Coordinates of C-alpha atoms and ligand atoms in Angstrom, one line a residue:
M1 CA -5.4 -3.3 10.0
K2 CA -2.5 -4.8 7.9
F3 CA 0.7 -2.9 7.6
F4 CA 2.4 -2.6 4.2
I5 CA 5.6 -0.7 3.5
D6 CA 5.4 1.8 0.6
T7 CA 8.9 1.7 -1.0
A8 CA 11.1 -0.2 -3.4
N9 CA 14.1 0.3 -1.2
L10 CA 15.5 -3.1 -0.1
A11 CA 17.2 -1.8 3.0
Q12 CA 14.0 -0.1 4.3
I13 CA 11.9 -3.2 3.4
K14 CA 14.3 -5.4 5.4
E15 CA 14.3 -3.0 8.4
A16 CA 10.5 -2.9 8.5
N17 CA 10.3 -6.7 8.0
E18 CA 12.6 -7.2 11.0
L19 CA 10.1 -5.5 13.2
G20 CA 7.9 -8.5 12.6
I21 CA 4.8 -6.5 11.9
L22 CA 5.0 -6.2 8.1
D23 CA 2.2 -7.8 6.0
G24 CA 3.3 -6.6 2.5
V25 CA 4.9 -4.1 0.2
T26 CA 3.6 -1.6 -2.3
T27 CA 5.6 0.0 -5.1
N28 CA 4.9 2.3 -7.9
P29 CA 6.8 3.5 -11.0
S30 CA 8.1 6.6 -9.1
L31 CA 9.4 4.4 -6.2
M32 CA 11.1 2.0 -8.6
A33 CA 12.7 4.8 -10.6
K34 CA 14.0 6.3 -7.3
E35 CA 16.0 3.1 -6.7
G36 CA 17.6 3.4 -10.2
I37 CA 16.1 0.2 -11.5
K38 CA 16.1 0.3 -15.3
G39 CA 14.8 -2.2 -18.0
E40 CA 12.2 -5.0 -17.9
E41 CA 14.6 -7.7 -16.6
A42 CA 15.9 -5.5 -13.7
V43 CA 12.3 -4.5 -12.8
M44 CA 11.2 -8.2 -12.7
N45 CA 14.2 -9.2 -10.7
H46 CA 13.6 -6.4 -8.2
Y47 CA 10.0 -7.6 -7.6
K48 CA 11.3 -11.2 -7.3
T49 CA 13.8 -10.0 -4.6
I50 CA 11.1 -8.2 -2.7
C51 CA 8.9 -11.3 -2.8
E52 CA 11.7 -13.4 -1.4
L53 CA 12.3 -10.8 1.4
V54 CA 8.7 -10.4 2.6
D55 CA 6.1 -13.1 3.1
G56 CA 3.0 -11.0 2.1
D57 CA 1.3 -9.3 -0.8
I58 CA 3.6 -7.3 -3.1
S59 CA 2.0 -4.7 -5.4
A60 CA 3.7 -4.3 -8.8
E61 CA 2.2 -1.6 -11.0
V62 CA 1.5 -1.9 -14.8
V63 CA 2.8 1.0 -16.9
S64 CA 0.5 0.3 -19.9
T65 CA -2.8 2.2 -20.2
E66 CA -4.5 0.2 -22.9
F67 CA -6.6 -2.9 -22.0
N68 CA -4.7 -5.6 -24.0
A69 CA -1.3 -4.2 -23.0
M70 CA -2.3 -4.0 -19.4
V71 CA -3.5 -7.7 -19.4
E72 CA -0.3 -8.9 -21.0
E73 CA 1.9 -6.8 -18.6
G74 CA -0.2 -7.9 -15.6
K75 CA 0.1 -11.6 -16.6
K76 CA 3.9 -11.3 -16.7
L77 CA 4.0 -9.6 -13.3
A78 CA 1.7 -12.1 -11.7
A79 CA 3.9 -14.9 -13.0
I80 CA 6.9 -13.6 -11.0
H81 CA 5.5 -15.0 -7.7
P82 CA 2.2 -16.0 -6.2
N83 CA 2.3 -13.0 -3.8
I84 CA 2.3 -10.5 -6.6
V85 CA -0.7 -8.2 -6.7
V86 CA -1.1 -6.4 -10.1
K87 CA -1.5 -2.6 -9.5
V88 CA -3.8 -1.0 -12.1
P89 CA -4.6 2.7 -12.5
M90 CA -8.2 3.9 -12.0
I91 CA -9.0 4.6 -15.7
K92 CA -11.6 3.1 -18.1
D93 CA -9.2 0.4 -19.5
G94 CA -8.0 -0.2 -16.0
I95 CA -11.5 -1.1 -14.8
K96 CA -11.8 -3.5 -17.8
A97 CA -8.4 -5.0 -16.9
I98 CA -9.3 -5.4 -13.2
K99 CA -12.5 -7.3 -14.2
W100 CA -10.4 -9.5 -16.6
F101 CA -7.8 -10.2 -13.9
S102 CA -10.5 -10.9 -11.3
D103 CA -12.2 -13.4 -13.7
N104 CA -8.9 -15.0 -14.4
G105 CA -7.7 -15.5 -10.8
I106 CA -5.1 -12.6 -10.7
R107 CA -5.4 -10.3 -7.7
T108 CA -5.3 -6.5 -8.2
N109 CA -4.7 -3.2 -6.4
C110 CA -6.7 -0.4 -8.0
T111 CA -4.5 2.7 -7.6
L112 CA -4.8 6.5 -8.0
V113 CA -8.2 6.6 -6.3
F114 CA -9.5 9.9 -5.1
S115 CA -13.3 9.6 -4.9
A116 CA -16.0 7.3 -3.5
G117 CA -17.4 6.8 -7.1
Q118 CA -14.1 5.4 -8.2
A119 CA -14.1 3.1 -5.2
I120 CA -17.5 1.7 -6.1
L121 CA -16.4 1.0 -9.7
A122 CA -13.3 -0.8 -8.6
A123 CA -15.2 -2.9 -6.2
K124 CA -17.8 -3.8 -8.9
A125 CA -14.9 -4.8 -11.2
G126 CA -13.6 -7.2 -8.5
A127 CA -10.4 -5.4 -7.3
T128 CA -8.7 -7.1 -4.4
Y129 CA -7.4 -3.9 -3.0
L130 CA -8.4 -0.2 -3.5
S131 CA -5.7 2.5 -2.9
P132 CA -7.1 5.9 -2.0
F133 CA -4.3 8.5 -1.9
I134 CA -4.7 10.2 1.5
G135 CA -1.7 12.5 1.5
R136 CA -2.3 13.8 -2.1
I137 CA -6.0 14.5 -1.2
D138 CA -4.8 16.5 1.9
D139 CA -2.3 18.3 -0.3
S140 CA -5.2 19.5 -2.5
N141 CA -7.0 20.9 0.5
W142 CA -9.6 18.1 0.9
D143 CA -9.8 15.5 3.7
G144 CA -8.2 12.2 2.8
I145 CA -9.3 10.5 6.0
E146 CA -12.9 11.5 5.4
L147 CA -12.7 9.6 2.0
I148 CA -11.5 6.5 3.9
S149 CA -14.5 6.7 6.2
Q150 CA -16.9 7.2 3.3
I151 CA -15.6 4.2 1.3
S152 CA -15.5 2.1 4.5
H153 CA -19.2 2.9 5.1
I154 CA -20.2 2.2 1.4
Y155 CA -18.3 -1.1 1.3
S156 CA -19.8 -2.3 4.6
V157 CA -23.4 -1.3 3.5
Q158 CA -23.0 -2.9 0.1
G159 CA -21.1 -5.9 1.3
Y160 CA -18.2 -5.3 -1.2
K161 CA -15.2 -7.6 -0.6
T162 CA -12.5 -5.2 -1.9
E163 CA -10.0 -4.2 0.9
I164 CA -9.3 -0.5 1.5
L165 CA -5.6 0.0 1.3
A166 CA -4.9 3.6 2.5
A167 CA -2.0 5.0 0.5
S168 CA 0.0 8.2 0.2
I169 CA 0.6 8.2 3.9
R170 CA 2.7 11.1 5.2
N171 CA 3.0 10.6 9.0
A172 CA 2.2 8.4 12.0
L173 CA -1.1 10.3 12.7
H174 CA -2.3 9.3 9.2
I175 CA -1.9 5.7 10.2
V176 CA -3.8 6.1 13.4
R177 CA -6.6 7.9 11.7
C178 CA -6.8 5.3 8.9
A179 CA -7.2 2.6 11.5
E180 CA -10.0 4.6 13.1
A181 CA -11.7 5.2 9.8
G182 CA -11.9 1.6 8.8
A183 CA -8.9 1.0 6.4
D184 CA -8.1 -2.7 6.0
V185 CA -4.5 -2.0 5.1
C186 CA -2.2 1.1 5.5
T187 CA 0.8 1.3 3.2
C188 CA 3.4 3.6 4.8
P189 CA 6.9 5.0 4.4
L190 CA 9.3 3.5 7.0
D191 CA 9.5 6.9 8.8
S192 CA 5.8 6.9 9.4
I193 CA 5.8 3.4 10.8
L194 CA 8.7 4.3 13.1
G195 CA 6.9 7.5 14.0
L196 CA 4.3 5.3 15.8
L197 CA 6.9 4.4 18.4
K198 CA 7.5 8.0 19.5
H199 CA 6.3 9.5 22.7
P200 CA 8.4 11.9 24.9
L201 CA 6.9 10.4 28.1
T202 CA 8.2 6.9 26.9
D203 CA 11.7 8.3 26.6
I204 CA 11.6 10.2 29.9
G205 CA 10.1 7.2 31.7
L206 CA 12.7 4.8 30.3
A207 CA 15.6 7.1 31.2
K208 CA 14.3 7.2 34.8
F209 CA 13.8 3.4 35.0
L210 CA 17.3 2.8 33.6
E211 CA 18.7 5.3 36.1
D212 CA 16.9 3.7 39.0
A213 CA 18.0 0.2 37.8
K214 CA 21.6 1.2 38.5
K215 CA 20.7 1.5 42.2
F216 CA 20.1 -2.2 42.6
A217 CA 22.5 -3.5 39.9
Ligands
E4P1 C1 1.2 3.4 -3.1 O1 0.5 2.5 -3.3 C2 1.1 4.7 -3.7 O2 1.6 4.7 -5.0 C3 1.9 5.7 -2.9 O3 1.4 5.6 -1.5 C4 1.8 7.1 -3.3 O4 2.4 7.9 -2.4 P1 2.8 9.5 -2.6 O5 1.5 10.3 -2.8 O6 3.6 9.9 -1.4 O7 3.6 9.5 -3.9

């Protein structure tokens, strides 16, 4: 399973990248707004900076909702860097745009996915990645991980090439369960990635080893 970081914060992207395990970055309009980025030029420059920091796929989301506008916006985003993946919402015009991008060699990430039916449509349209929102499904009292398993089964049975990119990750256990359920990629906040490191027995064991090491230093 590939690891993406789910943020537009440059310091966090650098920190995750320095671990050596980062395969890409996902952003969305809310994450960009959180960083105080305003105006088309600033947005484009921010994506360019992220592409220069990380050698992997970088999702940049369109904010248009009409087919022609999505295509124009997506073309501009894709022109920033070869690693840009155009993120498109799961709506009717979004599916048309994903098909257009797929036919024209532009890679896509279909976002705001909450059902297996949506996952089938996105795969049929030729999406490169599919982003089911695990945490938001859990928040609404359904099982986000179960959806990853279901889509993984369908894609395997049908031979769809679209990669399942588990999104809306809230903790380290989500990452482990996504790996178990067959996600191809997990996009995670930095805290959830670092949460994978934690185990009290590791801390206790290391403290004891360091204490004992003093005896033969
Ligand atoms: C990333 O691709 C998604 O936009 C993001 O994971 C959504 O996360 P949230 O549900 O925590 O906002």
